[in-house]
């Protein structure tokens, strides 16, 4: 990318200048939604148990928070573009069945990919856990090998490695939400495909951007600072995404000529 991390942060702060109140209100909708769903899950767990309540909480998070989170990103995207928006527009993807279905499809397809990556990368840790489990040898009526007792450290190591690999594999789709927002006519499959293409050159910059915000991320663990840090995080992501897409379009134009179409409407 031609735009550095300091420039992205500077533009994000400039875009939020004078608009912090509406940005905080928009961000609070997501925070309150997760808070409400968490408490609903906790209340249900008292009646039907943890497993069922966790499943219900996940479904509610996808159905309610998925469209809401995309609406928040859309709000910041349009704010950075200079378009006047009210915080109420974060509910944009609840305004029609088509929009709502489109977001659910995005969440579902990302969830499938997450599950597939997790199965692949966690499989060695799972197999090693099974081999080292005393229950296995009790079931087989065999003595527990001494070496199996020392595999727990390796299981933890492989589990951590599996989590990192799963996260980085899923990161190639990180631009899909912005692509869906920027071009309302783009279908989900195309958005996911284009995200993998554009992220090949932009993902490193995004990772460095996240690491440059690590201090603010740690501070945000205190929850209250999220009122100010969450709008800043989302705006940094929005600015980065815009320049990543612009940079890709410029490269395509330089290869195919000035008449080559841009992959995102209006960019």
PDB file of C-alpha atoms in Angstrom:
ATOM      1  CA  UNK A   1       0.000   0.000   0.000  1.00  0.00           C
ATOM      2  CA  UNK A   2       1.070   3.543  -0.712  1.00  0.00           C
ATOM      3  CA  UNK A   3      -0.379   4.935   2.532  1.00  0.00           C
ATOM      4  CA  UNK A   4       1.519   4.292   5.760  1.00  0.00           C
ATOM      5  CA  UNK A   5       0.123   3.417   9.170  1.00  0.00           C
ATOM      6  CA  UNK A   6       0.743   6.914  10.663  1.00  0.00           C
ATOM      7  CA  UNK A   7      -1.254   8.442   7.793  1.00  0.00           C
ATOM      8  CA  UNK A   8      -4.107   5.993   8.311  1.00  0.00           C
ATOM      9  CA  UNK A   9      -4.288   6.841  12.015  1.00  0.00           C
ATOM     10  CA  UNK A  10      -4.131  10.549  11.266  1.00  0.00           C
ATOM     11  CA  UNK A  11      -6.958  10.339   8.743  1.00  0.00           C
ATOM     12  CA  UNK A  12      -9.029   8.223  11.135  1.00  0.00           C
ATOM     13  CA  UNK A  13      -8.707  10.837  13.874  1.00  0.00           C
ATOM     14  CA  UNK A  14      -9.492  13.633  11.411  1.00  0.00           C
ATOM     15  CA  UNK A  15     -12.629  11.809  10.234  1.00  0.00           C
ATOM     16  CA  UNK A  16     -13.822  11.437  13.835  1.00  0.00           C
ATOM     17  CA  UNK A  17     -13.084  15.051  14.743  1.00  0.00           C
ATOM     18  CA  UNK A  18     -16.326  16.772  15.682  1.00  0.00           C
ATOM     19  CA  UNK A  19     -18.281  13.523  15.214  1.00  0.00           C
ATOM     20  CA  UNK A  20     -17.274  11.635  18.329  1.00  0.00           C
ATOM     21  CA  UNK A  21     -20.728  11.724  19.918  1.00  0.00           C
ATOM     22  CA  UNK A  22     -22.489  10.058  16.981  1.00  0.00           C
ATOM     23  CA  UNK A  23     -19.567   7.632  16.560  1.00  0.00           C
ATOM     24  CA  UNK A  24     -19.754   6.586  20.222  1.00  0.00           C
ATOM     25  CA  UNK A  25     -23.536   6.146  20.067  1.00  0.00           C
ATOM     26  CA  UNK A  26     -23.208   3.995  16.938  1.00  0.00           C
ATOM     27  CA  UNK A  27     -20.531   1.842  18.593  1.00  0.00           C
ATOM     28  CA  UNK A  28     -22.550   1.481  21.780  1.00  0.00           C
ATOM     29  CA  UNK A  29     -25.296  -0.345  19.891  1.00  0.00           C
ATOM     30  CA  UNK A  30     -22.901  -3.249  19.279  1.00  0.00           C
ATOM     31  CA  UNK A  31     -21.541  -3.238  22.831  1.00  0.00           C
ATOM     32  CA  UNK A  32     -25.025  -3.193  24.362  1.00  0.00           C
ATOM     33  CA  UNK A  33     -26.183  -5.948  22.005  1.00  0.00           C
ATOM     34  CA  UNK A  34     -23.370  -8.271  23.080  1.00  0.00           C
ATOM     35  CA  UNK A  35     -24.016  -7.357  26.722  1.00  0.00           C
ATOM     36  CA  UNK A  36     -27.722  -8.178  26.389  1.00  0.00           C
ATOM     37  CA  UNK A  37     -27.056 -11.454  24.552  1.00  0.00           C
ATOM     38  CA  UNK A  38     -24.474 -12.452  27.173  1.00  0.00           C
ATOM     39  CA  UNK A  39     -27.009 -11.919  29.958  1.00  0.00           C
ATOM     40  CA  UNK A  40     -29.716 -13.765  28.027  1.00  0.00           C
ATOM     41  CA  UNK A  41     -27.328 -16.687  27.612  1.00  0.00           C
ATOM     42  CA  UNK A  42     -26.456 -16.595  31.311  1.00  0.00           C
ATOM     43  CA  UNK A  43     -30.148 -16.586  32.295  1.00  0.00           C
ATOM     44  CA  UNK A  44     -30.963 -19.466  29.932  1.00  0.00           C
ATOM     45  CA  UNK A  45     -28.003 -21.484  31.254  1.00  0.00           C
ATOM     46  CA  UNK A  46     -29.644 -21.511  34.683  1.00  0.00           C
ATOM     47  CA  UNK A  47     -32.630 -23.302  33.179  1.00  0.00           C
ATOM     48  CA  UNK A  48     -31.375 -25.573  30.382  1.00  0.00           C
ATOM     49  CA  UNK A  49     -27.614 -25.803  30.952  1.00  0.00           C
ATOM     50  CA  UNK A  50     -24.461 -24.300  29.503  1.00  0.00           C
ATOM     51  CA  UNK A  51     -24.283 -26.174  26.190  1.00  0.00           C
ATOM     52  CA  UNK A  52     -27.775 -25.252  25.004  1.00  0.00           C
ATOM     53  CA  UNK A  53     -27.479 -21.686  26.260  1.00  0.00           C
ATOM     54  CA  UNK A  54     -24.139 -21.261  24.477  1.00  0.00           C
ATOM     55  CA  UNK A  55     -25.720 -22.453  21.223  1.00  0.00           C
ATOM     56  CA  UNK A  56     -28.609 -20.011  21.622  1.00  0.00           C
ATOM     57  CA  UNK A  57     -26.187 -17.173  22.429  1.00  0.00           C
ATOM     58  CA  UNK A  58     -24.145 -17.916  19.289  1.00  0.00           C
ATOM     59  CA  UNK A  59     -27.280 -17.967  17.110  1.00  0.00           C
ATOM     60  CA  UNK A  60     -28.488 -14.681  18.595  1.00  0.00           C
ATOM     61  CA  UNK A  61     -25.038 -13.140  18.103  1.00  0.00           C
ATOM     62  CA  UNK A  62     -25.035 -14.055  14.407  1.00  0.00           C
ATOM     63  CA  UNK A  63     -28.657 -13.114  13.717  1.00  0.00           C
ATOM     64  CA  UNK A  64     -28.673  -9.850  15.675  1.00  0.00           C
ATOM     65  CA  UNK A  65     -25.070  -8.684  16.047  1.00  0.00           C
ATOM     66  CA  UNK A  66     -23.947  -9.730  12.558  1.00  0.00           C
ATOM     67  CA  UNK A  67     -26.197  -7.262  10.692  1.00  0.00           C
ATOM     68  CA  UNK A  68     -25.638  -4.681  13.408  1.00  0.00           C
ATOM     69  CA  UNK A  69     -21.833  -4.890  13.190  1.00  0.00           C
ATOM     70  CA  UNK A  70     -21.960  -4.554   9.413  1.00  0.00           C
ATOM     71  CA  UNK A  71     -24.284  -1.579   9.887  1.00  0.00           C
ATOM     72  CA  UNK A  72     -21.734   0.030  12.200  1.00  0.00           C
ATOM     73  CA  UNK A  73     -18.936  -0.454   9.663  1.00  0.00           C
ATOM     74  CA  UNK A  74     -21.237   1.027   7.000  1.00  0.00           C
ATOM     75  CA  UNK A  75     -21.871   4.026   9.281  1.00  0.00           C
ATOM     76  CA  UNK A  76     -18.125   4.701   9.654  1.00  0.00           C
ATOM     77  CA  UNK A  77     -17.499   4.040   5.950  1.00  0.00           C
ATOM     78  CA  UNK A  78     -20.035   6.706   4.992  1.00  0.00           C
ATOM     79  CA  UNK A  79     -18.778   9.047   7.706  1.00  0.00           C
ATOM     80  CA  UNK A  80     -15.261   8.834   6.299  1.00  0.00           C
ATOM     81  CA  UNK A  81     -16.717   9.493   2.849  1.00  0.00           C
ATOM     82  CA  UNK A  82     -18.207  12.767   4.128  1.00  0.00           C
ATOM     83  CA  UNK A  83     -21.814  11.589   4.075  1.00  0.00           C
ATOM     84  CA  UNK A  84     -23.972  12.790   6.970  1.00  0.00           C
ATOM     85  CA  UNK A  85     -25.408   9.813   8.828  1.00  0.00           C
ATOM     86  CA  UNK A  86     -27.339   9.415  12.071  1.00  0.00           C
ATOM     87  CA  UNK A  87     -26.456   6.606  14.490  1.00  0.00           C
ATOM     88  CA  UNK A  88     -29.849   5.042  13.710  1.00  0.00           C
ATOM     89  CA  UNK A  89     -28.504   3.966  10.308  1.00  0.00           C
ATOM     90  CA  UNK A  90     -26.519   1.188  12.018  1.00  0.00           C
ATOM     91  CA  UNK A  91     -29.793  -0.765  11.718  1.00  0.00           C
ATOM     92  CA  UNK A  92     -29.638  -0.470   7.917  1.00  0.00           C
ATOM     93  CA  UNK A  93     -29.300  -4.220   7.350  1.00  0.00           C
ATOM     94  CA  UNK A  94     -32.515  -4.846   9.265  1.00  0.00           C
ATOM     95  CA  UNK A  95     -34.427  -2.583   6.867  1.00  0.00           C
ATOM     96  CA  UNK A  96     -35.171  -5.266   4.248  1.00  0.00           C
ATOM     97  CA  UNK A  97     -35.200  -9.041   3.995  1.00  0.00           C
ATOM     98  CA  UNK A  98     -32.723  -8.885   1.106  1.00  0.00           C
ATOM     99  CA  UNK A  99     -30.147  -6.938   3.135  1.00  0.00           C
ATOM    100  CA  UNK A 100     -30.717  -9.058   6.232  1.00  0.00           C
ATOM    101  CA  UNK A 101     -30.369 -12.301   4.284  1.00  0.00           C
ATOM    102  CA  UNK A 102     -27.212 -11.029   2.587  1.00  0.00           C
ATOM    103  CA  UNK A 103     -25.493 -10.358   5.908  1.00  0.00           C
ATOM    104  CA  UNK A 104     -26.574 -13.712   7.327  1.00  0.00           C
ATOM    105  CA  UNK A 105     -25.144 -15.388   4.237  1.00  0.00           C
ATOM    106  CA  UNK A 106     -21.834 -13.576   4.780  1.00  0.00           C
ATOM    107  CA  UNK A 107     -21.742 -14.657   8.437  1.00  0.00           C
ATOM    108  CA  UNK A 108     -22.657 -18.247   7.509  1.00  0.00           C
ATOM    109  CA  UNK A 109     -19.989 -18.529   4.813  1.00  0.00           C
ATOM    110  CA  UNK A 110     -17.347 -17.060   7.122  1.00  0.00           C
ATOM    111  CA  UNK A 111     -18.420 -19.479   9.850  1.00  0.00           C
ATOM    112  CA  UNK A 112     -18.026 -22.437   7.465  1.00  0.00           C
ATOM    113  CA  UNK A 113     -14.517 -21.313   6.577  1.00  0.00           C
ATOM    114  CA  UNK A 114     -13.672 -20.770  10.239  1.00  0.00           C
ATOM    115  CA  UNK A 115     -14.869 -24.286  11.068  1.00  0.00           C
ATOM    116  CA  UNK A 116     -12.928 -25.813   8.164  1.00  0.00           C
ATOM    117  CA  UNK A 117      -9.689 -24.024   9.116  1.00  0.00           C
ATOM    118  CA  UNK A 118     -10.135 -24.947  12.784  1.00  0.00           C
ATOM    119  CA  UNK A 119     -10.645 -28.634  11.954  1.00  0.00           C
ATOM    120  CA  UNK A 120      -7.500 -28.687   9.823  1.00  0.00           C
ATOM    121  CA  UNK A 121      -5.203 -26.799  12.174  1.00  0.00           C
ATOM    122  CA  UNK A 122      -6.488 -28.198  15.472  1.00  0.00           C
ATOM    123  CA  UNK A 123      -6.511 -31.808  14.257  1.00  0.00           C
ATOM    124  CA  UNK A 124      -2.919 -32.597  15.390  1.00  0.00           C
ATOM    125  CA  UNK A 125      -3.660 -31.247  18.879  1.00  0.00           C
ATOM    126  CA  UNK A 126      -6.936 -33.196  19.044  1.00  0.00           C
ATOM    127  CA  UNK A 127      -5.299 -36.444  17.980  1.00  0.00           C
ATOM    128  CA  UNK A 128      -2.454 -35.983  20.447  1.00  0.00           C
ATOM    129  CA  UNK A 129      -4.953 -35.181  23.214  1.00  0.00           C
ATOM    130  CA  UNK A 130      -6.845 -38.399  22.484  1.00  0.00           C
ATOM    131  CA  UNK A 131      -3.636 -40.454  22.460  1.00  0.00           C
ATOM    132  CA  UNK A 132      -2.534 -38.978  25.796  1.00  0.00           C
ATOM    133  CA  UNK A 133      -5.944 -39.253  27.470  1.00  0.00           C
ATOM    134  CA  UNK A 134      -6.190 -41.810  30.340  1.00  0.00           C
ATOM    135  CA  UNK A 135      -9.825 -42.441  29.308  1.00  0.00           C
ATOM    136  CA  UNK A 136      -8.625 -43.985  26.034  1.00  0.00           C
ATOM    137  CA  UNK A 137      -6.463 -46.573  27.782  1.00  0.00           C
ATOM    138  CA  UNK A 138      -9.139 -47.233  30.363  1.00  0.00           C
ATOM    139  CA  UNK A 139     -11.603 -47.915  27.544  1.00  0.00           C
ATOM    140  CA  UNK A 140      -9.074 -50.205  25.797  1.00  0.00           C
ATOM    141  CA  UNK A 141      -8.229 -51.855  29.134  1.00  0.00           C
ATOM    142  CA  UNK A 142      -4.544 -51.104  28.623  1.00  0.00           C
ATOM    143  CA  UNK A 143      -1.940 -49.697  31.018  1.00  0.00           C
ATOM    144  CA  UNK A 144      -1.327 -45.981  30.615  1.00  0.00           C
ATOM    145  CA  UNK A 145       2.098 -45.411  28.955  1.00  0.00           C
ATOM    146  CA  UNK A 146       4.450 -43.233  30.967  1.00  0.00           C
ATOM    147  CA  UNK A 147       5.239 -41.056  27.943  1.00  0.00           C
ATOM    148  CA  UNK A 148       1.558 -40.064  27.531  1.00  0.00           C
ATOM    149  CA  UNK A 149       1.697 -38.071  30.767  1.00  0.00           C
ATOM    150  CA  UNK A 150       4.231 -35.653  29.273  1.00  0.00           C
ATOM    151  CA  UNK A 151       2.274 -34.823  26.120  1.00  0.00           C
ATOM    152  CA  UNK A 152       0.086 -32.132  27.702  1.00  0.00           C
ATOM    153  CA  UNK A 153       2.694 -29.426  26.984  1.00  0.00           C
ATOM    154  CA  UNK A 154       2.842 -30.445  23.340  1.00  0.00           C
ATOM    155  CA  UNK A 155      -0.968 -30.470  23.155  1.00  0.00           C
ATOM    156  CA  UNK A 156      -1.075 -26.898  24.495  1.00  0.00           C
ATOM    157  CA  UNK A 157       1.614 -25.833  22.038  1.00  0.00           C
ATOM    158  CA  UNK A 158      -0.192 -27.375  19.065  1.00  0.00           C
ATOM    159  CA  UNK A 159      -3.492 -25.854  20.232  1.00  0.00           C
ATOM    160  CA  UNK A 160      -1.943 -22.381  20.367  1.00  0.00           C
ATOM    161  CA  UNK A 161      -0.353 -22.888  16.973  1.00  0.00           C
ATOM    162  CA  UNK A 162      -3.673 -24.086  15.578  1.00  0.00           C
ATOM    163  CA  UNK A 163      -5.418 -20.969  16.870  1.00  0.00           C
ATOM    164  CA  UNK A 164      -2.841 -18.664  15.290  1.00  0.00           C
ATOM    165  CA  UNK A 165      -2.974 -20.479  11.940  1.00  0.00           C
ATOM    166  CA  UNK A 166      -6.783 -20.446  11.964  1.00  0.00           C
ATOM    167  CA  UNK A 167      -6.836 -16.706  12.640  1.00  0.00           C
ATOM    168  CA  UNK A 168      -4.328 -15.889   9.916  1.00  0.00           C
ATOM    169  CA  UNK A 169      -6.128 -18.108   7.410  1.00  0.00           C
ATOM    170  CA  UNK A 170      -9.406 -16.330   8.141  1.00  0.00           C
ATOM    171  CA  UNK A 171      -7.761 -12.910   7.860  1.00  0.00           C
ATOM    172  CA  UNK A 172      -7.710 -13.121   4.070  1.00  0.00           C
ATOM    173  CA  UNK A 173     -11.458 -12.470   4.176  1.00  0.00           C
ATOM    174  CA  UNK A 174     -11.122  -9.361   6.354  1.00  0.00           C
ATOM    175  CA  UNK A 175     -12.054  -6.980   3.511  1.00  0.00           C
ATOM    176  CA  UNK A 176     -15.273  -8.815   2.582  1.00  0.00           C
ATOM    177  CA  UNK A 177     -17.539  -6.703   4.859  1.00  0.00           C
ATOM    178  CA  UNK A 178     -16.279  -3.445   3.334  1.00  0.00           C
ATOM    179  CA  UNK A 179     -16.629  -4.802  -0.204  1.00  0.00           C
ATOM    180  CA  UNK A 180     -20.255  -5.741   0.509  1.00  0.00           C
ATOM    181  CA  UNK A 181     -20.889  -2.278   1.949  1.00  0.00           C
ATOM    182  CA  UNK A 182     -19.152  -0.368  -0.835  1.00  0.00           C
ATOM    183  CA  UNK A 183     -20.922  -2.218  -3.644  1.00  0.00           C
ATOM    184  CA  UNK A 184     -24.464  -3.188  -2.690  1.00  0.00           C
ATOM    185  CA  UNK A 185     -24.813  -5.225  -5.892  1.00  0.00           C
ATOM    186  CA  UNK A 186     -21.775  -7.418  -5.184  1.00  0.00           C
ATOM    187  CA  UNK A 187     -22.758 -10.911  -4.098  1.00  0.00           C
ATOM    188  CA  UNK A 188     -21.147 -12.599  -1.111  1.00  0.00           C
ATOM    189  CA  UNK A 189     -19.115 -15.121  -3.111  1.00  0.00           C
ATOM    190  CA  UNK A 190     -17.536 -12.348  -5.161  1.00  0.00           C
ATOM    191  CA  UNK A 191     -16.818 -10.280  -2.037  1.00  0.00           C
ATOM    192  CA  UNK A 192     -15.027 -13.211  -0.409  1.00  0.00           C
ATOM    193  CA  UNK A 193     -13.070 -13.933  -3.576  1.00  0.00           C
ATOM    194  CA  UNK A 194     -12.066 -10.299  -4.066  1.00  0.00           C
ATOM    195  CA  UNK A 195     -11.036 -10.059  -0.420  1.00  0.00           C
ATOM    196  CA  UNK A 196      -8.619 -12.967  -0.867  1.00  0.00           C
ATOM    197  CA  UNK A 197      -7.173 -11.303  -3.968  1.00  0.00           C
ATOM    198  CA  UNK A 198      -6.782  -7.810  -2.504  1.00  0.00           C
ATOM    199  CA  UNK A 199      -5.539  -9.064   0.864  1.00  0.00           C
ATOM    200  CA  UNK A 200      -2.524 -10.717  -0.757  1.00  0.00           C
ATOM    201  CA  UNK A 201      -0.827  -7.317  -0.859  1.00  0.00           C
ATOM    202  CA  UNK A 202      -2.718  -5.553   1.941  1.00  0.00           C
ATOM    203  CA  UNK A 203      -2.899  -8.086   4.761  1.00  0.00           C
ATOM    204  CA  UNK A 204       0.638  -7.408   6.017  1.00  0.00           C
ATOM    205  CA  UNK A 205      -0.168  -3.705   6.392  1.00  0.00           C
ATOM    206  CA  UNK A 206      -3.364  -4.610   8.241  1.00  0.00           C
ATOM    207  CA  UNK A 207      -1.505  -6.863  10.675  1.00  0.00           C
ATOM    208  CA  UNK A 208       1.045  -4.113  11.346  1.00  0.00           C
ATOM    209  CA  UNK A 209      -1.836  -1.662  11.848  1.00  0.00           C
ATOM    210  CA  UNK A 210      -3.374  -3.950  14.467  1.00  0.00           C
ATOM    211  CA  UNK A 211      -0.026  -4.341  16.263  1.00  0.00           C
ATOM    212  CA  UNK A 212       0.434  -0.558  16.231  1.00  0.00           C
ATOM    213  CA  UNK A 213      -2.854  -0.313  18.166  1.00  0.00           C
ATOM    214  CA  UNK A 214      -1.897  -2.995  20.702  1.00  0.00           C
ATOM    215  CA  UNK A 215      -1.597  -0.531  23.602  1.00  0.00           C
ATOM    216  CA  UNK A 216      -5.120   0.789  22.958  1.00  0.00           C
ATOM    217  CA  UNK A 217      -6.373  -2.793  22.632  1.00  0.00           C
ATOM    218  CA  UNK A 218      -4.919  -3.679  26.049  1.00  0.00           C
ATOM    219  CA  UNK A 219      -6.444  -0.546  27.594  1.00  0.00           C
ATOM    220  CA  UNK A 220      -9.790  -1.530  26.059  1.00  0.00           C
ATOM    221  CA  UNK A 221      -9.813  -4.683  28.191  1.00  0.00           C
ATOM    222  CA  UNK A 222     -10.976  -2.380  31.000  1.00  0.00           C
ATOM    223  CA  UNK A 223     -14.252  -2.057  29.005  1.00  0.00           C
ATOM    224  CA  UNK A 224     -14.998   1.627  29.739  1.00  0.00           C
ATOM    225  CA  UNK A 225     -12.256   2.895  27.347  1.00  0.00           C
ATOM    226  CA  UNK A 226     -14.086   1.003  24.579  1.00  0.00           C
ATOM    227  CA  UNK A 227     -16.423   3.992  24.381  1.00  0.00           C
ATOM    228  CA  UNK A 228     -13.566   5.870  22.700  1.00  0.00           C
ATOM    229  CA  UNK A 229     -11.280   3.149  21.377  1.00  0.00           C
ATOM    230  CA  UNK A 230     -13.912   1.141  19.473  1.00  0.00           C
ATOM    231  CA  UNK A 231     -14.882   4.052  17.166  1.00  0.00           C
ATOM    232  CA  UNK A 232     -11.181   4.688  16.572  1.00  0.00           C
ATOM    233  CA  UNK A 233     -10.514   1.010  15.769  1.00  0.00           C
ATOM    234  CA  UNK A 234     -13.416   0.789  13.329  1.00  0.00           C
ATOM    235  CA  UNK A 235     -12.402   4.025  11.613  1.00  0.00           C
ATOM    236  CA  UNK A 236      -8.786   2.843  11.270  1.00  0.00           C
ATOM    237  CA  UNK A 237     -10.067  -0.375   9.697  1.00  0.00           C
ATOM    238  CA  UNK A 238     -12.319   1.631   7.379  1.00  0.00           C
ATOM    239  CA  UNK A 239      -9.529   3.955   6.249  1.00  0.00           C
ATOM    240  CA  UNK A 240      -7.131   1.056   5.723  1.00  0.00           C
ATOM    241  CA  UNK A 241      -9.760  -0.871   3.720  1.00  0.00           C
ATOM    242  CA  UNK A 242     -10.475   2.109   1.481  1.00  0.00           C
ATOM    243  CA  UNK A 243      -6.819   2.588   0.583  1.00  0.00           C
ATOM    244  CA  UNK A 244      -6.267  -1.157   0.145  1.00  0.00           C
ATOM    245  CA  UNK A 245      -9.097  -1.292  -2.408  1.00  0.00           C
ATOM    246  CA  UNK A 246      -7.966   1.915  -4.108  1.00  0.00           C
ATOM    247  CA  UNK A 247      -4.421   0.604  -4.349  1.00  0.00           C
ATOM    248  CA  UNK A 248      -5.659  -2.625  -5.919  1.00  0.00           C
ATOM    249  CA  UNK A 249      -7.821  -0.758  -8.441  1.00  0.00           C
ATOM    250  CA  UNK A 250      -4.891   1.448  -9.426  1.00  0.00           C
ATOM    251  CA  UNK A 251      -2.738  -1.622 -10.042  1.00  0.00           C
ATOM    252  CA  UNK A 252      -5.458  -3.173 -12.198  1.00  0.00           C
ATOM    253  CA  UNK A 253      -5.799   0.066 -14.175  1.00  0.00           C
ATOM    254  CA  UNK A 254      -2.049   0.256 -14.728  1.00  0.00           C
ATOM    255  CA  UNK A 255      -2.057  -3.297 -16.089  1.00  0.00           C
ATOM    256  CA  UNK A 256      -5.230  -3.235 -18.167  1.00  0.00           C
ATOM    257  CA  UNK A 257      -5.457   0.464 -19.078  1.00  0.00           C
ATOM    258  CA  UNK A 258      -7.563   3.346 -17.839  1.00  0.00           C
ATOM    259  CA  UNK A 259     -10.795   1.811 -19.132  1.00  0.00           C
ATOM    260  CA  UNK A 260     -10.583  -1.263 -16.932  1.00  0.00           C
ATOM    261  CA  UNK A 261     -13.469  -1.491 -14.467  1.00  0.00           C
ATOM    262  CA  UNK A 262     -13.011  -0.964 -10.760  1.00  0.00           C
ATOM    263  CA  UNK A 263     -14.158  -3.854  -8.562  1.00  0.00           C
ATOM    264  CA  UNK A 264     -15.937  -1.619  -6.066  1.00  0.00           C
ATOM    265  CA  UNK A 265     -18.560   0.875  -7.046  1.00  0.00           C
ATOM    266  CA  UNK A 266     -17.590   4.467  -6.446  1.00  0.00           C
ATOM    267  CA  UNK A 267     -13.928   3.729  -5.675  1.00  0.00           C
TER     268      UNK A 267
END
